[in-house]
Amino acid sequence: MASHAPSSRAAAALLIDRGGLWIVENRGPRGERYWTPPGGSVDAGESFEAGMVREVREETGLMIRDAELAFVHRVGAVRVQTYLAHDFARVGPPDDPDGVIVDVRRLPIEAALRLVRATAPRAISRPLDAWFAAETLGFERFTVAPSITRHVGLS
């Protein structure tokens, strides 16, 4: 993502295939490292979907062909829309212009979630855990409020 003023919008993707869940290792501003699904700031004038596709391509070298909104939550003042993608393909090497991505891995889902839980801020790991729990229970959509998880509909 290009350097610019902090965005109040971000997008991420859950990239799931037969090999598991794709996650990226981030280097934070103080040198800390943590694992998350790929994603980042949505640029001014860019849709959440376009920002998600761009961030995934930059961070992983994967191009998403089809995705659906999985959940929405907030990290502080930032609205984050996370998408579920099953249709994606490698189109080249990662090309992270911000230089914050240290590694990219595809791990079995439970192993990836354990790594995210152990390293990422709770504002990132908790909504992810809630979504996977809802999927296991058969809920199709939910939204994560700052302090609670609320299941919405069973359409």
mmCIF file of C-alpha atoms in Angstrom:
data_model
loop_
_atom_site.group_PDB
_atom_site.id
_atom_site.type_symbol
_atom_site.label_atom_id
_atom_site.label_comp_id
_atom_site.label_asym_id
_atom_site.label_seq_id
_atom_site.Cartn_x
_atom_site.Cartn_y
_atom_site.Cartn_z
ATOM 1 C CA MET A 1 0.000 0.000 0.000
ATOM 2 C CA ALA A 2 1.234 3.485 -0.782
ATOM 3 C CA SER A 3 2.441 5.788 1.969
ATOM 4 C CA HIS A 4 -0.255 8.271 2.904
ATOM 5 C CA ALA A 5 -2.156 9.614 5.876
ATOM 6 C CA PRO A 6 -3.603 6.886 8.110
ATOM 7 C CA SER A 7 -6.779 5.398 6.673
ATOM 8 C CA SER A 8 -9.952 4.798 8.644
ATOM 9 C CA ARG A 9 -10.704 1.837 6.367
ATOM 10 C CA ALA A 10 -8.911 -1.483 5.928
ATOM 11 C CA ALA A 11 -9.597 -4.775 4.189
ATOM 12 C CA ALA A 12 -8.267 -8.293 4.678
ATOM 13 C CA ALA A 13 -8.790 -11.719 3.141
ATOM 14 C CA LEU A 14 -9.186 -15.241 4.439
ATOM 15 C CA LEU A 15 -7.465 -17.230 1.703
ATOM 16 C CA ILE A 16 -8.474 -20.844 2.206
ATOM 17 C CA ASP A 17 -7.611 -23.762 -0.049
ATOM 18 C CA ARG A 18 -6.853 -27.470 0.349
ATOM 19 C CA GLY A 19 -3.498 -26.623 1.929
ATOM 20 C CA GLY A 20 -5.052 -24.477 4.631
ATOM 21 C CA LEU A 21 -5.123 -20.767 5.464
ATOM 22 C CA TRP A 22 -2.638 -18.229 4.056
ATOM 23 C CA ILE A 23 -1.176 -15.814 6.620
ATOM 24 C CA VAL A 24 1.556 -13.173 6.546
ATOM 25 C CA GLU A 25 4.162 -12.188 9.119
ATOM 26 C CA ASN A 26 4.151 -8.424 9.718
ATOM 27 C CA ARG A 27 6.917 -6.253 11.141
ATOM 28 C CA GLY A 28 5.379 -3.553 13.344
ATOM 29 C CA PRO A 29 6.668 -0.002 13.834
ATOM 30 C CA ARG A 30 8.741 -1.007 16.892
ATOM 31 C CA GLY A 31 10.165 -4.119 15.234
ATOM 32 C CA GLU A 32 7.614 -6.499 16.758
ATOM 33 C CA ARG A 33 6.484 -9.368 14.536
ATOM 34 C CA TYR A 34 3.034 -10.885 14.330
ATOM 35 C CA TRP A 35 0.986 -13.076 11.975
ATOM 36 C CA THR A 36 -2.323 -12.055 10.367
ATOM 37 C CA PRO A 37 -4.405 -12.765 7.293
ATOM 38 C CA PRO A 38 -3.133 -10.564 4.437
ATOM 39 C CA GLY A 39 -4.643 -7.098 4.199
ATOM 40 C CA GLY A 40 -4.151 -3.436 4.955
ATOM 41 C CA SER A 41 -5.335 0.116 4.432
ATOM 42 C CA VAL A 42 -7.861 0.958 1.753
ATOM 43 C CA ASP A 43 -6.645 3.960 -0.233
ATOM 44 C CA ALA A 44 -8.742 7.113 -0.730
ATOM 45 C CA GLY A 45 -11.199 6.588 -3.590
ATOM 46 C CA GLU A 46 -10.701 2.801 -3.502
ATOM 47 C CA SER A 47 -13.482 0.347 -2.630
ATOM 48 C CA PHE A 48 -12.973 -2.129 0.203
ATOM 49 C CA GLU A 49 -12.970 -4.949 -2.353
ATOM 50 C CA ALA A 50 -10.354 -3.297 -4.585
ATOM 51 C CA GLY A 51 -8.183 -2.519 -1.555
ATOM 52 C CA MET A 52 -8.400 -6.134 -0.398
ATOM 53 C CA VAL A 53 -7.427 -7.495 -3.824
ATOM 54 C CA ARG A 54 -4.498 -5.031 -4.073
ATOM 55 C CA GLU A 55 -3.218 -5.737 -0.553
ATOM 56 C CA VAL A 56 -3.382 -9.519 -1.045
ATOM 57 C CA ARG A 57 -1.518 -9.248 -4.355
ATOM 58 C CA GLU A 58 1.187 -7.026 -2.818
ATOM 59 C CA GLU A 59 1.651 -9.116 0.318
ATOM 60 C CA THR A 60 1.368 -12.654 -1.089
ATOM 61 C CA GLY A 61 1.696 -12.604 -4.876
ATOM 62 C CA LEU A 62 -1.792 -14.154 -5.051
ATOM 63 C CA MET A 63 -4.591 -12.692 -7.191
ATOM 64 C CA ILE A 64 -8.141 -13.122 -5.905
ATOM 65 C CA ARG A 65 -10.691 -13.939 -8.601
ATOM 66 C CA ASP A 66 -13.749 -14.192 -6.377
ATOM 67 C CA ALA A 67 -14.482 -13.331 -2.744
ATOM 68 C CA GLU A 68 -17.444 -12.619 -0.500
ATOM 69 C CA LEU A 69 -17.705 -10.457 2.595
ATOM 70 C CA ALA A 70 -17.121 -12.640 5.661
ATOM 71 C CA PHE A 71 -17.242 -10.151 8.531
ATOM 72 C CA VAL A 72 -16.802 -6.535 9.546
ATOM 73 C CA HIS A 73 -15.127 -5.307 12.721
ATOM 74 C CA ARG A 74 -13.205 -2.352 14.107
ATOM 75 C CA VAL A 75 -9.616 -2.035 15.211
ATOM 76 C CA GLY A 76 -9.724 1.229 17.131
ATOM 77 C CA ALA A 77 -11.164 3.826 14.746
ATOM 78 C CA VAL A 78 -10.478 1.686 11.668
ATOM 79 C CA ARG A 79 -13.363 -0.198 10.021
ATOM 80 C CA VAL A 80 -12.049 -3.541 8.714
ATOM 81 C CA GLN A 81 -13.932 -5.615 6.141
ATOM 82 C CA THR A 82 -12.653 -9.172 5.871
ATOM 83 C CA TYR A 83 -13.469 -11.273 2.821
ATOM 84 C CA LEU A 84 -13.506 -15.032 2.265
ATOM 85 C CA ALA A 85 -11.723 -16.137 -0.902
ATOM 86 C CA HIS A 86 -11.605 -19.679 -2.270
ATOM 87 C CA ASP A 87 -10.744 -18.696 -5.860
ATOM 88 C CA PHE A 88 -7.242 -17.265 -6.141
ATOM 89 C CA ALA A 89 -3.981 -18.049 -7.905
ATOM 90 C CA ARG A 90 -0.317 -17.116 -7.725
ATOM 91 C CA VAL A 91 0.526 -14.444 -10.291
ATOM 92 C CA GLY A 92 4.024 -13.562 -9.127
ATOM 93 C CA PRO A 93 6.176 -12.979 -6.085
ATOM 94 C CA PRO A 94 5.038 -10.752 -3.220
ATOM 95 C CA ASP A 95 5.776 -7.067 -3.840
ATOM 96 C CA ASP A 96 5.080 -5.201 -0.591
ATOM 97 C CA PRO A 97 5.875 -1.511 -1.196
ATOM 98 C CA ASP A 98 5.710 -0.771 2.546
ATOM 99 C CA GLY A 99 8.290 -3.425 3.406
ATOM 100 C CA VAL A 100 6.344 -4.657 6.442
ATOM 101 C CA ILE A 101 5.727 -8.249 5.312
ATOM 102 C CA VAL A 102 8.479 -10.588 6.493
ATOM 103 C CA ASP A 103 7.074 -13.981 5.469
ATOM 104 C CA VAL A 104 4.069 -15.629 3.795
ATOM 105 C CA ARG A 105 2.854 -19.109 4.757
ATOM 106 C CA ARG A 106 0.014 -21.481 4.056
ATOM 107 C CA LEU A 107 -0.654 -23.636 7.102
ATOM 108 C CA PRO A 108 -3.392 -26.021 8.185
ATOM 109 C CA ILE A 109 -6.203 -23.802 9.462
ATOM 110 C CA GLU A 110 -5.830 -24.681 13.156
ATOM 111 C CA ALA A 111 -2.042 -24.158 13.041
ATOM 112 C CA ALA A 112 -2.495 -20.790 11.318
ATOM 113 C CA LEU A 113 -5.086 -19.694 13.882
ATOM 114 C CA ARG A 114 -2.796 -20.721 16.758
ATOM 115 C CA LEU A 115 0.029 -18.624 15.279
ATOM 116 C CA VAL A 116 -2.262 -15.605 14.813
ATOM 117 C CA ARG A 117 -3.610 -15.993 18.375
ATOM 118 C CA ALA A 118 -0.101 -16.233 19.822
ATOM 119 C CA THR A 119 1.304 -13.184 18.019
ATOM 120 C CA ALA A 120 -1.346 -10.770 16.708
ATOM 121 C CA PRO A 121 -3.142 -8.067 18.673
ATOM 122 C CA ARG A 122 -6.412 -9.345 20.156
ATOM 123 C CA ALA A 123 -8.348 -6.819 18.075
ATOM 124 C CA ILE A 124 -7.288 -8.925 15.071
ATOM 125 C CA SER A 125 -7.282 -12.467 16.495
ATOM 126 C CA ARG A 126 -10.622 -12.363 18.360
ATOM 127 C CA PRO A 127 -12.849 -11.511 15.359
ATOM 128 C CA LEU A 128 -11.026 -14.181 13.351
ATOM 129 C CA ASP A 129 -11.683 -16.789 16.051
ATOM 130 C CA ALA A 130 -15.328 -15.689 16.274
ATOM 131 C CA TRP A 131 -15.783 -16.067 12.520
ATOM 132 C CA PHE A 132 -14.295 -19.566 12.440
ATOM 133 C CA ALA A 133 -16.461 -20.544 15.444
ATOM 134 C CA ALA A 134 -19.574 -19.196 13.682
ATOM 135 C CA GLU A 135 -18.683 -21.131 10.523
ATOM 136 C CA THR A 136 -18.377 -24.313 12.580
ATOM 137 C CA LEU A 137 -21.803 -23.662 14.114
ATOM 138 C CA GLY A 138 -23.391 -22.967 10.731
ATOM 139 C CA PHE A 139 -23.952 -19.209 10.984
ATOM 140 C CA GLU A 140 -23.575 -17.524 7.624
ATOM 141 C CA ARG A 141 -23.025 -13.886 8.590
ATOM 142 C CA PHE A 142 -22.035 -11.936 11.623
ATOM 143 C CA THR A 143 -20.587 -8.615 12.604
ATOM 144 C CA VAL A 144 -18.077 -7.978 15.356
ATOM 145 C CA ALA A 145 -18.735 -4.903 17.471
ATOM 146 C CA PRO A 146 -15.837 -3.415 19.461
ATOM 147 C CA SER A 147 -16.570 -5.472 22.569
ATOM 148 C CA ILE A 148 -19.113 -8.117 21.599
ATOM 149 C CA THR A 149 -19.771 -10.668 18.913
ATOM 150 C CA ARG A 150 -23.305 -10.677 17.573
ATOM 151 C CA HIS A 151 -24.671 -13.285 15.172
ATOM 152 C CA VAL A 152 -26.915 -11.810 12.512
ATOM 153 C CA GLY A 153 -29.335 -13.957 10.540
ATOM 154 C CA LEU A 154 -29.175 -17.420 9.130
ATOM 155 C CA SER A 155 -30.120 -16.659 5.515
#
